[in-house]
Amino acid sequence: MKTAVALYDAFVDARGAVEALIASGYESKEISVIAPDDMQRELSEEAESQSGEVKKEEAKQGTGVGAFLGSLAGVEAATIALAIPGVGPLLAAGAVGIAVVGGAIGAAAGAAAGGLVGGLTQHEVPEEYARLYAEAVRRGATLVALKVEDDEAARVKAMMDRHNPINIDARVEQWKAEGWTPPQASPGALGENEPG
């Protein structure tokens, strides 16, 4: 099994990726989405600034982050709002989201992104990338993840890549140029291949 992961600056792109995965036959409860809680406010403000009643009506009908994540919810995929030390308030759905909650509850106060990194590493994401993904989410990105058989990973990643994902390697270089220093991974975590 492999976990395909993609990050998106715009929630609408993340939603497009999730909808494409569902249309291709994956069940919503198999897909994990982790989004900053303040994304809901941003979507509402965007809808309010649009001229035309259609956008405002969509906002009233709950097409924002919380409503969308709620539509993914099932027994294994409850939508959860939580605050993770070092990351901030998040909305999470899916197996990775549940693992994040468990890690956040067990993490020591002030452990930067411990719950998110732990949740991702539990789902076969190398720690080096899990830390980078956690940093991207902390900075406002939405993460979409789906655990698949190895032979499905390339197809799933290609579907995700059609929706304007963040290039994490380029983004890390941008952060470094701004003075950011990558967190240290646990011994043995570096040098593994990027997931799906």
CSV table of C-alpha atoms in Angstrom, one decimal:
chain,number,residue,atom,x,y,z
A,1,MET,CA,0.0,0.0,0.0
A,2,LYS,CA,1.1,3.6,-0.7
A,3,THR,CA,-0.4,6.9,0.3
A,4,ALA,CA,-0.8,9.4,-2.5
A,5,VAL,CA,-0.6,12.9,-1.1
A,6,ALA,CA,-1.2,16.3,-2.8
A,7,LEU,CA,-1.3,19.9,-1.3
A,8,TYR,CA,-3.3,22.7,-2.7
A,9,ASP,CA,-3.2,26.5,-2.1
A,10,ALA,CA,-6.8,26.9,-3.1
A,11,PHE,CA,-9.5,24.8,-1.4
A,12,VAL,CA,-11.5,24.7,-4.6
A,13,ASP,CA,-8.6,22.8,-6.3
A,14,ALA,CA,-8.5,20.3,-3.4
A,15,ARG,CA,-12.2,19.9,-3.7
A,16,GLY,CA,-11.8,19.3,-7.4
A,17,ALA,CA,-9.2,16.6,-6.8
A,18,VAL,CA,-11.5,14.9,-4.2
A,19,GLU,CA,-14.5,15.0,-6.6
A,20,ALA,CA,-12.3,13.5,-9.4
A,21,LEU,CA,-11.2,10.6,-7.1
A,22,ILE,CA,-14.8,10.0,-6.1
A,23,ALA,CA,-15.9,10.1,-9.8
A,24,SER,CA,-13.2,7.5,-10.6
A,25,GLY,CA,-14.7,5.0,-8.1
A,26,TYR,CA,-13.0,5.7,-4.7
A,27,GLU,CA,-15.4,6.1,-1.8
A,28,SER,CA,-15.5,9.4,0.0
A,29,LYS,CA,-14.6,7.6,3.3
A,30,GLU,CA,-11.3,6.5,1.8
A,31,ILE,CA,-10.2,10.0,1.1
A,32,SER,CA,-8.6,12.2,3.7
A,33,VAL,CA,-8.7,16.0,3.7
A,34,ILE,CA,-7.0,18.3,6.2
A,35,ALA,CA,-7.7,22.0,5.8
A,36,PRO,CA,-7.0,25.0,7.9
A,37,ASP,CA,-10.1,26.0,9.9
A,38,ASP,CA,-9.8,29.6,8.7
A,39,MET,CA,-10.3,28.4,5.1
A,40,GLN,CA,-14.1,28.5,5.8
A,41,ARG,CA,-13.9,32.2,6.6
A,42,GLU,CA,-11.9,32.9,3.5
A,43,LEU,CA,-14.4,31.1,1.3
A,44,SER,CA,-17.3,32.9,2.9
A,45,GLU,CA,-15.6,36.3,2.3
A,46,GLU,CA,-14.8,35.4,-1.3
A,47,ALA,CA,-18.5,34.4,-1.9
A,48,GLU,CA,-19.6,37.7,-0.3
A,49,SER,CA,-17.3,39.7,-2.5
A,50,GLN,CA,-18.7,38.1,-5.7
A,51,SER,CA,-21.3,40.0,-7.6
A,52,GLY,CA,-24.3,37.8,-8.4
A,53,GLU,CA,-26.7,35.9,-6.3
A,54,VAL,CA,-25.4,32.4,-7.4
A,55,LYS,CA,-22.2,32.6,-5.4
A,56,LYS,CA,-24.0,34.1,-2.4
A,57,GLU,CA,-26.6,31.3,-2.6
A,58,GLU,CA,-23.9,28.6,-2.8
A,59,ALA,CA,-22.3,30.1,0.4
A,60,LYS,CA,-25.7,30.0,2.1
A,61,GLN,CA,-26.2,26.4,1.1
A,62,GLY,CA,-23.0,25.4,2.8
A,63,THR,CA,-20.6,24.7,0.0
A,64,GLY,CA,-17.6,25.8,2.2
A,65,VAL,CA,-14.9,23.7,3.7
A,66,GLY,CA,-16.9,22.4,6.7
A,67,ALA,CA,-19.9,21.4,4.6
A,68,PHE,CA,-17.7,19.7,2.0
A,69,LEU,CA,-15.7,17.7,4.6
A,70,GLY,CA,-19.0,16.8,6.3
A,71,SER,CA,-20.1,15.3,3.0
A,72,LEU,CA,-17.1,13.0,3.1
A,73,ALA,CA,-17.9,11.9,6.6
A,74,GLY,CA,-18.7,8.2,7.3
A,75,VAL,CA,-18.0,5.8,10.1
A,76,GLU,CA,-14.3,5.9,9.4
A,77,ALA,CA,-14.2,9.5,8.3
A,78,ALA,CA,-15.7,11.8,10.8
A,79,THR,CA,-15.2,15.5,10.3
A,80,ILE,CA,-13.2,16.9,13.2
A,81,ALA,CA,-12.2,20.4,14.2
A,82,LEU,CA,-9.1,20.5,16.3
A,83,ALA,CA,-6.2,22.8,17.2
A,84,ILE,CA,-2.7,21.3,16.8
A,85,PRO,CA,0.2,22.9,18.5
A,86,GLY,CA,2.5,24.5,16.0
A,87,VAL,CA,-0.1,24.2,13.2
A,88,GLY,CA,-3.3,25.8,14.5
A,89,PRO,CA,-6.9,25.1,14.0
A,90,LEU,CA,-7.7,22.4,11.4
A,91,LEU,CA,-10.7,20.6,9.9
A,92,ALA,CA,-10.0,17.0,9.1
A,93,ALA,CA,-11.8,14.1,7.5
A,94,GLY,CA,-10.7,10.6,6.7
A,95,ALA,CA,-8.4,8.0,8.1
A,96,VAL,CA,-5.4,10.4,8.1
A,97,GLY,CA,-7.5,13.0,9.9
A,98,ILE,CA,-8.5,10.5,12.6
A,99,ALA,CA,-4.8,9.5,13.0
A,100,VAL,CA,-4.0,13.2,13.3
A,101,VAL,CA,-6.5,13.7,16.1
A,102,GLY,CA,-5.1,10.7,18.0
A,103,GLY,CA,-1.6,12.1,17.6
A,104,ALA,CA,-2.6,15.6,18.6
A,105,ILE,CA,-4.3,14.3,21.7
A,106,GLY,CA,-1.2,12.3,22.6
A,107,ALA,CA,1.3,15.0,21.6
A,108,ALA,CA,3.0,17.2,24.2
A,109,ALA,CA,1.8,20.8,24.3
A,110,GLY,CA,3.9,22.8,22.0
A,111,ALA,CA,5.1,19.9,19.9
A,112,ALA,CA,5.1,21.5,16.4
A,113,ALA,CA,2.8,19.6,14.1
A,114,GLY,CA,3.3,16.4,16.0
A,115,GLY,CA,-0.2,15.1,15.4
A,116,LEU,CA,-0.1,15.8,11.7
A,117,VAL,CA,3.4,14.4,11.1
A,118,GLY,CA,2.5,11.3,13.2
A,119,GLY,CA,-0.8,10.8,11.4
A,120,LEU,CA,0.9,11.0,8.0
A,121,THR,CA,3.8,8.7,9.0
A,122,GLN,CA,1.2,6.1,10.3
A,123,HIS,CA,-0.1,6.1,6.7
A,124,GLU,CA,3.3,5.3,5.0
A,125,VAL,CA,4.4,8.8,4.3
A,126,PRO,CA,8.1,9.2,4.9
A,127,GLU,CA,8.8,11.5,7.9
A,128,GLU,CA,10.8,13.9,5.8
A,129,TYR,CA,7.8,14.6,3.6
A,130,ALA,CA,5.3,14.4,6.4
A,131,ARG,CA,7.2,17.3,8.1
A,132,LEU,CA,7.1,19.3,4.9
A,133,TYR,CA,3.4,18.6,4.3
A,134,ALA,CA,2.7,19.7,7.9
A,135,GLU,CA,4.6,23.0,7.3
A,136,ALA,CA,2.5,23.6,4.2
A,137,VAL,CA,-0.7,23.0,6.0
A,138,ARG,CA,0.5,25.3,8.8
A,139,ARG,CA,1.0,27.9,6.1
A,140,GLY,CA,-2.6,27.5,4.8
A,141,ALA,CA,-2.5,24.6,2.3
A,142,THR,CA,-5.1,21.9,2.1
A,143,LEU,CA,-3.8,18.3,2.1
A,144,VAL,CA,-5.6,15.5,0.2
A,145,ALA,CA,-4.5,11.9,0.8
A,146,LEU,CA,-5.6,8.5,-0.4
A,147,LYS,CA,-4.1,5.1,0.6
A,148,VAL,CA,-4.0,2.9,-2.5
A,149,GLU,CA,-2.4,-0.3,-3.8
A,150,ASP,CA,1.1,0.3,-5.2
A,151,ASP,CA,-0.1,-0.3,-8.8
A,152,GLU,CA,-2.8,2.4,-8.4
A,153,ALA,CA,-0.6,5.1,-7.0
A,154,ALA,CA,0.6,6.6,-10.3
A,155,ARG,CA,-3.0,6.9,-11.6
A,156,VAL,CA,-4.2,8.5,-8.4
A,157,LYS,CA,-1.3,11.0,-8.3
A,158,ALA,CA,-2.0,11.9,-11.9
A,159,MET,CA,-5.7,12.6,-11.1
A,160,MET,CA,-4.6,14.8,-8.1
A,161,ASP,CA,-2.0,16.6,-10.3
A,162,ARG,CA,-4.7,17.8,-12.7
A,163,HIS,CA,-6.0,20.2,-10.0
A,164,ASN,CA,-3.1,22.6,-9.6
A,165,PRO,CA,-1.2,21.1,-6.7
A,166,ILE,CA,1.7,22.7,-4.9
A,167,ASN,CA,5.1,21.5,-6.0
A,168,ILE,CA,6.5,20.8,-2.5
A,169,ASP,CA,10.1,20.8,-3.6
A,170,ALA,CA,9.8,24.2,-5.2
A,171,ARG,CA,7.8,25.5,-2.3
A,172,VAL,CA,10.5,24.4,0.2
A,173,GLU,CA,13.1,26.2,-1.8
A,174,GLN,CA,10.9,29.4,-1.6
A,175,TRP,CA,10.6,29.0,2.1
A,176,LYS,CA,14.4,28.5,2.5
A,177,ALA,CA,15.0,31.7,0.4
A,178,GLU,CA,12.7,33.5,3.0
A,179,GLY,CA,14.9,32.2,5.8
A,180,TRP,CA,13.0,29.1,6.9
A,181,THR,CA,15.0,26.2,8.3
A,182,PRO,CA,13.6,22.7,7.7
A,183,PRO,CA,12.8,20.7,10.9
A,184,GLN,CA,15.0,17.8,11.8
A,185,ALA,CA,13.6,14.4,11.0
A,186,SER,CA,14.1,11.3,13.2
A,187,PRO,CA,17.3,9.3,12.4
A,188,GLY,CA,16.7,7.1,9.4
A,189,ALA,CA,13.7,9.1,8.0
A,190,LEU,CA,15.7,11.0,5.4
A,191,GLY,CA,16.6,9.7,2.0
A,192,GLU,CA,13.4,7.8,1.4
A,193,ASN,CA,11.4,8.3,-1.8
A,194,GLU,CA,8.7,10.9,-2.0
A,195,PRO,CA,5.3,9.3,-1.5
A,196,GLY,CA,2.8,8.7,-4.4
